[in-house]
Amino acid sequence: MAEIAAPRGTHDILPAESASWRWLLQAHDRIAESFGYRPIETPIFESTELFARGVGAETDIVEKQMFTFTDRGGRALSLRPESTAGVVRAVLGAHLDQERRPVRVHYRGPMFRAERPQAGRQHQFTQVGVECIGERSPDLDAEVIEIAWRFFDALQLTGVRLQVNTLGDAEDRRRYRDALVAYYSPFRARLCDDCKRRLDINPLRLLDCKKDSDLVAGAPVMWDLLDAGSKAFFNDVLSSLEKAGVPATVNHRIVRGLDYYADTVFEFWHDSLHGAQNSLGGGGRYDGLAELLDLPPAPGTGYALGAERILMVAQRLGIAPGPDPDCDAVVCSVETPQAQVAATFARELRTAGVRVVLDVSERRLDRKLRAADRLGARAAVIVGEEEVRDGTVVVRDLFEHAQQRVGSPELTDAVSRVIRMRA
Ligand code: AMP
């Protein structure tokens, strides 16, 4: 029979990679929580309708990239391609905005998009993000951007470039859509197939096209069509960022692929990720999203960052931590009769907080010590016939190749001393 491989576009996180994942995820939790954001978890699948209405039925994500299935009751469900719509549903559905406004939450977890798999683009990937729901203020846009910035700082991920733009309000965008249609219509015949469709249903997305990039370069610029209020809001975001010491580049070509954005939008770029996949993440303000979901109106702002891409950059920069040792100490019996005593010592050490692998196998002691080395253990505790008889035990420092015999009551102290030398 053929071997069953992992599904296309997915990857396993093996134990050796867990230290770098933990490093990234814990740093994000820590930074988000330092700004008063609390964790939230929503289901990895939702009703398809949530994304059709929330993300936008005409977006690439909903049209082409969702994993959709029907449950036994005939309801259409989709694996979540992003988290904002689900988080807004959860927060407003539980009326959290009646207890506090804004509601500040952060999340992490797998997302699913059926894009053509390539480096930095998978079917299952992980995002970390924050959402700040229930208040409209340029300071809150700046706050979420600052969280992401401090997170990159905490990882010491250098070379991140923040790009910010504004999409204005609904009226601004209607004017802009008209201007784009007027500009692109004479070129319809030469547009790529995607752009022909975008021209009819979602003209803003014309600016995302990589094939018709010469046309993109000459297209009207949103900023020129914004009303004074939208410009003032954006300028306030910029000055808030400046006060926070977060360097931002204004880039009027950033439109973002999801329909729910309005006013502030932003992306974090890294040059070591080439081409279309150079974005580590992004976000923006989504004041109209709640209403699209038939929920009471609630403004919001937030971001999502791709963990795999951040780890790719971290690896290139050499800042991701290497694998953790499997354990601190190995307790070995020399022969089978000492197995019980060895197991008791192992339990004692674990209770004291030492990470212990117990090796009471039939292998010879030198093999056991070599295996202990491979696990990255600093200390080996050797329990032989003589040790059991005298109530003593040998504690060996596997790095220094030094060993001492101690009475069993001193075991924990002796092992702790050896382990502490690691630091
Ligand atoms: P988006 O929700 O499209 O703005 O995506 C935010 C971030 O999630 C991107 O900048 C990527 O870092 C990451 N991301 C999005 N789609 C994928 C994917 N298919 N594979 C890996 N990472 C992705």
Short mmCIF file of C-alpha atoms and ligand atoms in Angstrom, two decimals:
data_model
loop_
_atom_site.label_atom_id
_atom_site.label_comp_id
_atom_site.label_asym_id
_atom_site.label_seq_id
_atom_site.Cartn_x
_atom_site.Cartn_y
_atom_site.Cartn_z
CA MET A 1 0.00 0.00 0.00
CA ALA A 2 1.14 3.55 -0.73
CA GLU A 3 2.43 5.59 2.18
CA ILE A 4 -0.02 8.25 3.35
CA ALA A 5 1.64 11.68 3.23
CA ALA A 6 0.54 14.89 4.93
CA PRO A 7 -2.05 16.69 2.80
CA ARG A 8 -0.71 19.15 0.21
CA GLY A 9 -0.01 22.57 1.64
CA THR A 10 0.23 21.39 5.24
CA HIS A 11 3.24 20.73 7.43
CA ASP A 12 3.98 19.04 10.71
CA ILE A 13 5.61 20.90 13.54
CA LEU A 14 8.08 18.33 14.81
CA PRO A 15 9.53 18.44 18.35
CA ALA A 16 12.78 20.08 17.23
CA GLU A 17 10.80 23.09 15.92
CA SER A 18 8.65 23.48 19.01
CA ALA A 19 11.09 25.79 20.81
CA SER A 20 10.98 28.36 18.00
CA TRP A 21 7.18 28.15 17.80
CA ARG A 22 6.87 28.60 21.54
CA TRP A 23 9.27 31.55 21.37
CA LEU A 24 7.11 33.28 18.78
CA LEU A 25 3.69 32.50 20.25
CA GLN A 26 4.63 33.34 23.83
CA ALA A 27 6.22 36.63 22.76
CA HIS A 28 2.99 37.59 21.00
CA ASP A 29 0.85 36.64 24.02
CA ARG A 30 3.18 38.60 26.29
CA ILE A 31 3.26 41.77 24.20
CA ALA A 32 -0.49 41.78 23.45
CA GLU A 33 -1.26 41.21 27.13
CA SER A 34 1.10 44.03 28.13
CA PHE A 35 -1.37 46.29 26.26
CA GLY A 36 -4.38 44.80 28.10
CA TYR A 37 -5.49 42.41 25.33
CA ARG A 38 -7.06 39.16 26.55
CA PRO A 39 -6.98 35.81 24.78
CA ILE A 40 -9.94 34.63 22.71
CA GLU A 41 -10.43 31.36 20.83
CA THR A 42 -13.08 30.85 18.21
CA PRO A 43 -13.91 27.66 16.24
CA ILE A 44 -11.73 26.74 13.29
CA PHE A 45 -14.84 26.34 11.19
CA GLU A 46 -17.77 28.72 10.93
CA SER A 47 -20.86 29.00 8.78
CA THR A 48 -19.80 29.84 5.22
CA GLU A 49 -22.19 32.78 5.35
CA LEU A 50 -20.01 34.50 7.98
CA PHE A 51 -17.12 34.75 5.53
CA ALA A 52 -19.29 35.44 2.47
CA ARG A 53 -20.76 38.45 4.24
CA GLY A 54 -17.85 39.41 6.45
CA VAL A 55 -14.85 38.93 4.18
CA GLY A 56 -16.84 39.63 1.00
CA ALA A 57 -18.40 37.23 -1.52
CA GLU A 58 -16.34 38.69 -4.38
CA THR A 59 -12.94 38.47 -2.72
CA ASP A 60 -10.37 35.93 -3.88
CA ILE A 61 -10.46 34.36 -0.43
CA VAL A 62 -14.16 33.58 -0.51
CA GLU A 63 -14.44 32.92 -4.24
CA LYS A 64 -11.43 30.66 -4.69
CA GLN A 65 -9.68 29.79 -1.46
CA MET A 66 -12.12 28.45 1.10
CA PHE A 67 -12.35 24.85 2.21
CA THR A 68 -16.11 24.51 2.32
CA PHE A 69 -18.15 21.45 3.25
CA THR A 70 -21.68 20.55 4.25
CA ASP A 71 -22.47 19.06 7.62
CA ARG A 72 -24.95 16.24 8.10
CA GLY A 73 -27.78 18.72 8.46
CA GLY A 74 -26.98 20.25 5.06
CA ARG A 75 -25.47 23.47 6.48
CA ALA A 76 -22.60 25.05 4.58
CA LEU A 77 -19.49 25.39 6.75
CA SER A 78 -15.99 26.62 5.95
CA LEU A 79 -12.62 26.26 7.61
CA ARG A 80 -11.75 29.78 8.67
CA PRO A 81 -9.53 31.62 6.16
CA GLU A 82 -8.98 34.42 8.70
CA SER A 83 -10.10 35.26 12.21
CA THR A 84 -11.52 38.77 12.29
CA ALA A 85 -15.06 37.88 11.20
CA GLY A 86 -15.23 35.03 13.76
CA VAL A 87 -13.82 37.16 16.57
CA VAL A 88 -16.25 40.01 15.87
CA ARG A 89 -19.11 37.48 15.80
CA ALA A 90 -17.95 36.01 19.14
CA VAL A 91 -17.29 39.32 20.93
CA LEU A 92 -20.51 41.04 19.89
CA GLY A 93 -22.54 37.83 20.16
CA ALA A 94 -21.48 37.55 23.81
CA HIS A 95 -22.16 41.31 24.31
CA LEU A 96 -18.65 41.82 25.67
CA ASP A 97 -18.86 45.37 24.36
CA GLN A 98 -21.52 46.12 26.97
CA GLU A 99 -19.03 45.44 29.78
CA ARG A 100 -16.14 47.41 28.34
CA ARG A 101 -15.46 49.48 25.28
CA PRO A 102 -13.30 48.89 23.45
CA VAL A 103 -12.97 45.11 23.83
CA ARG A 104 -9.31 44.19 23.41
CA VAL A 105 -8.58 40.59 22.43
CA HIS A 106 -5.70 38.61 20.95
CA TYR A 107 -5.67 35.23 19.28
CA ARG A 108 -3.45 32.62 17.65
CA GLY A 109 -4.33 29.58 15.64
CA PRO A 110 -4.56 27.79 12.30
CA MET A 111 -6.20 29.35 9.24
CA PHE A 112 -6.99 27.61 5.95
CA ARG A 113 -6.77 28.85 2.39
CA ALA A 114 -6.69 26.75 -0.76
CA GLU A 115 -4.02 28.78 -2.51
CA ARG A 116 -1.39 27.21 -4.73
CA PRO A 117 1.18 25.95 -2.19
CA GLN A 118 4.65 27.51 -2.44
CA ALA A 119 7.22 28.96 -0.05
CA GLY A 120 5.27 31.19 2.37
CA ARG A 121 1.89 30.03 1.06
CA GLN A 122 0.25 26.97 2.53
CA HIS A 123 -3.21 25.51 2.84
CA GLN A 124 -2.95 25.48 6.61
CA PHE A 125 -0.98 28.25 8.27
CA THR A 126 -0.91 29.98 11.64
CA GLN A 127 -1.79 33.55 12.45
CA VAL A 128 -1.37 35.61 15.59
CA GLY A 129 -3.47 38.73 15.83
CA VAL A 130 -5.33 41.29 17.89
CA GLU A 131 -8.73 42.95 17.55
CA CYS A 132 -9.89 46.10 19.31
CA ILE A 133 -13.67 46.33 19.01
CA GLY A 134 -16.23 48.96 19.99
CA GLU A 135 -14.54 52.32 19.58
CA ARG A 136 -13.46 54.45 16.66
CA SER A 137 -10.26 56.35 17.28
CA PRO A 138 -7.04 56.93 15.35
CA ASP A 139 -5.18 56.25 18.60
CA LEU A 140 -6.52 52.70 18.62
CA ASP A 141 -5.32 52.11 15.05
CA ALA A 142 -1.93 53.32 16.22
CA GLU A 143 -2.18 51.11 19.30
CA VAL A 144 -2.70 47.88 17.36
CA ILE A 145 0.11 48.79 14.96
CA GLU A 146 2.36 49.49 17.93
CA ILE A 147 1.59 46.06 19.42
CA ALA A 148 2.76 44.35 16.23
CA TRP A 149 5.81 46.61 16.15
CA ARG A 150 6.74 45.80 19.78
CA PHE A 151 6.25 42.13 19.00
CA PHE A 152 8.76 42.28 16.13
CA ASP A 153 11.05 44.21 18.50
CA ALA A 154 10.70 41.55 21.20
CA LEU A 155 11.75 38.90 18.68
CA GLN A 156 14.59 41.19 17.52
CA LEU A 157 13.28 40.77 14.00
CA THR A 158 15.08 43.57 12.22
CA GLY A 159 14.24 44.89 8.75
CA VAL A 160 10.45 45.03 9.11
CA ARG A 161 8.93 47.89 7.11
CA LEU A 162 5.53 49.22 8.08
CA GLN A 163 3.39 50.49 5.18
CA VAL A 164 0.24 52.44 6.00
CA ASN A 165 -2.59 53.84 3.93
CA THR A 166 -6.18 54.96 4.27
CA LEU A 167 -9.19 53.80 2.27
CA GLY A 168 -11.41 56.59 3.59
CA ASP A 169 -15.10 56.15 4.34
CA ALA A 170 -17.79 54.49 2.20
CA GLU A 171 -18.42 57.66 0.19
CA ASP A 172 -14.68 58.12 -0.49
CA ARG A 173 -14.42 54.54 -1.68
CA ARG A 174 -17.44 54.91 -3.97
CA ARG A 175 -15.77 57.93 -5.59
CA TYR A 176 -12.53 56.01 -5.87
CA ARG A 177 -14.20 52.97 -7.40
CA ASP A 178 -15.76 55.20 -10.05
CA ALA A 179 -12.37 56.76 -10.77
CA LEU A 180 -10.75 53.33 -11.13
CA VAL A 181 -13.49 52.09 -13.45
CA ALA A 182 -13.12 55.23 -15.60
CA TYR A 183 -9.33 54.76 -15.72
CA TYR A 184 -9.32 51.00 -16.43
CA SER A 185 -12.29 50.69 -18.81
CA PRO A 186 -10.40 51.80 -21.96
CA PHE A 187 -7.82 49.03 -21.24
CA ARG A 188 -10.40 46.26 -20.67
CA ALA A 189 -9.33 44.22 -23.70
CA ARG A 190 -5.71 43.86 -22.48
CA LEU A 191 -6.49 43.13 -18.82
CA CYS A 192 -5.77 39.68 -17.38
CA ASP A 193 -8.86 37.52 -16.78
CA ASP A 194 -8.86 38.23 -13.05
CA CYS A 195 -8.71 41.96 -13.63
CA LYS A 196 -11.57 41.86 -16.15
CA ARG A 197 -13.74 40.38 -13.40
CA ARG A 198 -12.38 42.78 -10.77
CA LEU A 199 -13.29 45.72 -13.01
CA ASP A 200 -16.92 44.60 -12.91
CA ILE A 201 -17.28 43.48 -9.33
CA ASN A 202 -14.46 44.74 -7.12
CA PRO A 203 -12.41 47.51 -8.79
CA LEU A 204 -10.29 48.19 -5.68
CA ARG A 205 -8.70 44.79 -6.12
CA LEU A 206 -7.34 45.88 -9.52
CA LEU A 207 -4.52 47.47 -7.56
CA ASP A 208 -3.40 44.06 -6.20
CA CYS A 209 -2.67 42.71 -9.69
CA LYS A 210 0.92 41.68 -10.30
CA LYS A 211 0.39 41.09 -14.05
CA ASP A 212 -1.02 44.49 -14.99
CA SER A 213 1.47 46.33 -12.81
CA ASP A 214 2.19 49.03 -15.41
CA LEU A 215 -1.48 50.00 -15.27
CA VAL A 216 -1.42 49.93 -11.48
CA ALA A 217 1.45 52.43 -11.50
CA GLY A 218 -0.59 55.00 -13.42
CA ALA A 219 -3.93 54.42 -11.64
CA PRO A 220 -5.66 57.22 -9.71
CA VAL A 221 -4.52 57.53 -6.10
CA MET A 222 -7.08 57.18 -3.33
CA TRP A 223 -5.60 60.03 -1.32
CA ASP A 224 -6.52 62.56 -4.01
CA LEU A 225 -10.21 61.66 -3.68
CA LEU A 226 -10.53 61.59 0.10
CA ASP A 227 -12.62 64.15 1.92
CA ALA A 228 -11.07 66.36 4.60
CA GLY A 229 -12.42 64.28 7.52
CA SER A 230 -10.81 61.06 6.24
CA LYS A 231 -7.50 62.83 5.68
CA ALA A 232 -7.59 64.31 9.18
CA PHE A 233 -8.28 60.86 10.71
CA PHE A 234 -5.34 59.36 8.85
CA ASN A 235 -3.03 62.21 9.82
CA ASP A 236 -3.98 61.59 13.46
CA VAL A 237 -3.00 57.91 13.06
CA LEU A 238 0.35 59.02 11.65
CA SER A 239 1.05 61.46 14.44
CA SER A 240 0.04 58.90 17.06
CA LEU A 241 2.50 56.44 15.51
CA GLU A 242 5.20 59.06 15.49
CA LYS A 243 4.66 59.77 19.20
CA ALA A 244 4.91 56.02 19.86
CA GLY A 245 8.22 55.92 17.98
CA VAL A 246 6.87 53.52 15.32
CA PRO A 247 8.33 54.43 11.91
CA ALA A 248 5.70 54.26 9.17
CA THR A 249 5.88 54.71 5.42
CA VAL A 250 2.76 56.04 3.74
CA ASN A 251 2.01 53.86 0.72
CA HIS A 252 -1.14 54.77 -1.16
CA ARG A 253 -1.08 51.49 -3.07
CA ILE A 254 -1.91 49.34 -0.06
CA VAL A 255 -5.55 48.27 -0.41
CA ARG A 256 -5.69 44.85 1.37
CA GLY A 257 -7.55 41.89 -0.08
CA LEU A 258 -10.54 41.81 2.25
CA ASP A 259 -13.69 43.85 1.72
CA TYR A 260 -14.29 44.90 5.29
CA TYR A 261 -11.52 47.46 5.60
CA ALA A 262 -12.14 51.20 5.75
CA ASP A 263 -9.93 54.12 6.76
CA THR A 264 -6.59 52.89 8.10
CA VAL A 265 -4.96 49.85 6.44
CA PHE A 266 -1.39 48.64 6.93
CA GLU A 267 1.07 45.89 6.12
CA PHE A 268 4.38 44.75 7.55
CA TRP A 269 6.90 43.89 4.86
CA HIS A 270 10.21 42.12 5.00
CA ASP A 271 12.60 42.21 2.06
CA SER A 272 14.02 38.77 2.76
CA LEU A 273 10.63 37.38 1.69
CA HIS A 274 10.61 37.95 -2.00
CA GLY A 275 7.88 38.97 -4.39
CA ALA A 276 4.21 38.50 -3.74
CA GLN A 277 4.86 36.82 -0.39
CA ASN A 278 6.84 39.68 1.14
CA SER A 279 4.14 40.52 3.66
CA LEU A 280 4.47 39.29 7.23
CA GLY A 281 0.96 40.45 7.95
CA GLY A 282 -1.35 43.38 8.03
CA GLY A 283 -4.64 44.75 9.14
CA GLY A 284 -6.78 47.79 9.40
CA ARG A 285 -9.99 49.39 10.55
CA TYR A 286 -13.28 47.62 9.84
CA ASP A 287 -16.06 49.86 11.14
CA GLY A 288 -18.76 48.39 8.88
CA LEU A 289 -18.06 44.71 9.50
CA ALA A 290 -20.47 44.17 12.41
CA GLU A 291 -23.38 45.49 10.36
CA LEU A 292 -22.50 43.20 7.45
CA LEU A 293 -22.91 40.36 9.94
CA ASP A 294 -26.28 41.71 11.12
CA LEU A 295 -24.80 42.56 14.49
CA PRO A 296 -25.20 45.87 16.29
CA PRO A 297 -22.83 48.41 14.73
CA ALA A 298 -19.41 48.39 16.36
CA PRO A 299 -16.24 49.91 14.95
CA GLY A 300 -13.05 47.89 15.16
CA THR A 301 -9.42 47.66 14.23
CA GLY A 302 -6.83 44.87 14.30
CA TYR A 303 -4.15 42.88 12.54
CA ALA A 304 -3.13 39.33 11.67
CA LEU A 305 0.46 38.16 11.19
CA GLY A 306 1.61 34.95 9.54
CA ALA A 307 3.65 32.89 12.00
CA GLU A 308 5.32 30.65 9.38
CA ARG A 309 6.58 33.67 7.46
CA ILE A 310 7.89 35.32 10.63
CA LEU A 311 9.72 32.10 11.50
CA MET A 312 11.16 31.93 7.97
CA VAL A 313 12.63 35.41 8.44
CA ALA A 314 13.78 34.60 11.99
CA GLN A 315 15.63 31.56 10.71
CA ARG A 316 17.33 33.58 7.99
CA LEU A 317 18.37 36.18 10.56
CA GLY A 318 19.60 33.40 12.88
CA ILE A 319 17.50 34.65 15.80
CA ALA A 320 15.12 31.72 16.23
CA PRO A 321 16.08 29.55 19.19
CA GLY A 322 17.43 26.08 18.45
CA PRO A 323 15.77 22.94 19.80
CA ASP A 324 15.49 22.56 23.57
CA PRO A 325 17.14 19.52 25.15
CA ASP A 326 14.63 16.70 25.68
CA CYS A 327 15.34 16.67 29.40
CA ASP A 328 17.72 17.88 32.14
CA ALA A 329 18.69 14.51 33.50
CA VAL A 330 18.57 10.81 32.68
CA VAL A 331 18.21 8.29 35.49
CA CYS A 332 19.70 4.92 34.45
CA SER A 333 19.64 1.57 36.12
CA VAL A 334 22.80 -0.48 35.53
CA GLU A 335 20.87 -3.74 35.57
CA THR A 336 17.24 -4.81 35.79
CA PRO A 337 17.08 -5.31 39.60
CA GLN A 338 17.76 -1.59 40.14
CA ALA A 339 14.86 -0.49 37.90
CA GLN A 340 12.40 0.15 40.74
CA VAL A 341 14.83 2.24 42.77
CA ALA A 342 15.79 4.21 39.64
CA ALA A 343 12.12 4.90 38.89
CA THR A 344 11.61 6.20 42.44
CA PHE A 345 14.57 8.58 42.07
CA ALA A 346 13.21 9.80 38.73
CA ARG A 347 9.85 10.62 40.32
CA GLU A 348 11.54 12.42 43.19
CA LEU A 349 13.53 14.60 40.79
CA ARG A 350 10.47 15.37 38.65
CA THR A 351 8.60 16.50 41.74
CA ALA A 352 11.47 18.93 42.35
CA GLY A 353 10.96 20.34 38.83
CA VAL A 354 13.77 18.49 37.03
CA ARG A 355 12.84 17.15 33.55
CA VAL A 356 13.82 13.49 33.72
CA VAL A 357 13.93 10.61 31.25
CA LEU A 358 14.05 7.22 32.94
CA ASP A 359 16.15 4.57 31.20
CA VAL A 360 15.67 1.13 32.72
CA SER A 361 16.16 -0.66 29.39
CA GLU A 362 18.40 -3.71 28.98
CA ARG A 363 21.05 -1.68 27.15
CA ARG A 364 24.58 -1.49 28.54
CA LEU A 365 25.39 1.52 30.70
CA ASP A 366 27.77 3.10 28.17
CA ARG A 367 24.99 2.95 25.56
CA LYS A 368 22.57 4.55 28.01
CA LEU A 369 25.02 7.38 28.66
CA ARG A 370 25.50 7.97 24.96
CA ALA A 371 21.72 8.07 24.51
CA ALA A 372 21.52 10.56 27.40
CA ASP A 373 23.98 12.78 25.54
CA ARG A 374 21.81 12.69 22.44
CA LEU A 375 18.80 13.81 24.49
CA GLY A 376 20.83 16.84 25.55
CA ALA A 377 20.74 15.85 29.24
CA ARG A 378 23.27 17.60 31.45
CA ALA A 379 23.18 15.08 34.28
CA ALA A 380 23.02 11.30 34.46
CA VAL A 381 22.03 9.53 37.65
CA ILE A 382 23.41 6.00 37.74
CA VAL A 383 21.78 3.42 39.97
CA GLY A 384 23.74 0.15 40.27
CA GLU A 385 23.81 -2.79 42.64
CA GLU A 386 26.32 -1.19 44.95
CA GLU A 387 24.37 2.08 45.04
CA VAL A 388 21.17 0.33 46.04
CA ARG A 389 23.00 -1.59 48.75
CA ASP A 390 24.63 1.51 50.27
CA GLY A 391 21.78 3.92 49.73
CA THR A 392 23.97 6.07 47.51
CA VAL A 393 23.83 7.13 43.91
CA VAL A 394 26.28 8.39 41.26
CA VAL A 395 25.55 11.77 39.70
CA ARG A 396 27.53 12.37 36.55
CA ASP A 397 27.98 15.69 34.80
CA LEU A 398 27.75 14.72 31.12
CA PHE A 399 29.34 17.93 29.90
CA GLU A 400 32.31 18.06 32.27
CA HIS A 401 32.66 14.26 32.50
CA ALA A 402 32.94 14.59 36.29
CA GLN A 403 31.01 12.47 38.72
CA GLN A 404 30.32 12.19 42.42
CA ARG A 405 28.68 9.70 44.71
CA VAL A 406 26.03 11.13 47.02
CA GLY A 407 23.66 9.72 49.60
CA SER A 408 20.17 9.38 48.21
CA PRO A 409 18.73 12.22 50.39
CA GLU A 410 21.19 14.60 48.68
CA LEU A 411 20.23 13.47 45.18
CA THR A 412 17.98 16.42 44.25
CA ASP A 413 20.51 19.00 45.45
CA ALA A 414 23.37 17.30 43.64
CA VAL A 415 21.45 17.05 40.34
CA SER A 416 20.23 20.64 40.65
CA ARG A 417 23.79 21.84 41.13
CA VAL A 418 24.92 20.09 37.95
CA ILE A 419 21.96 21.35 35.94
CA ARG A 420 22.36 24.91 37.13
CA MET A 421 25.88 24.89 35.71
CA ARG A 422 24.31 24.73 32.24
CA ALA A 423 23.34 28.42 32.44
P1 AMP B 1 -4.10 38.32 5.23
O1 AMP B 1 -5.18 37.86 6.17
O2 AMP B 1 -4.29 37.85 3.83
O3 AMP B 1 -3.81 39.77 5.35
O4 AMP B 1 -2.78 37.59 5.71
C1 AMP B 1 -2.05 38.05 6.80
C2 AMP B 1 -0.76 37.27 6.85
O5 AMP B 1 -1.03 35.88 7.04
C3 AMP B 1 0.05 37.30 5.57
O6 AMP B 1 0.83 38.45 5.49
C4 AMP B 1 0.89 36.06 5.72
O7 AMP B 1 1.97 36.27 6.60
C5 AMP B 1 -0.08 35.11 6.35
N1 AMP B 1 -0.72 34.29 5.31
C6 AMP B 1 -1.83 34.58 4.58
N2 AMP B 1 -2.11 33.57 3.73
C7 AMP B 1 -1.16 32.63 3.93
C8 AMP B 1 -0.90 31.33 3.36
N3 AMP B 1 -1.69 30.80 2.45
N4 AMP B 1 0.19 30.65 3.82
C9 AMP B 1 1.00 31.16 4.76
N5 AMP B 1 0.79 32.35 5.34
C10 AMP B 1 -0.26 33.09 4.92
#
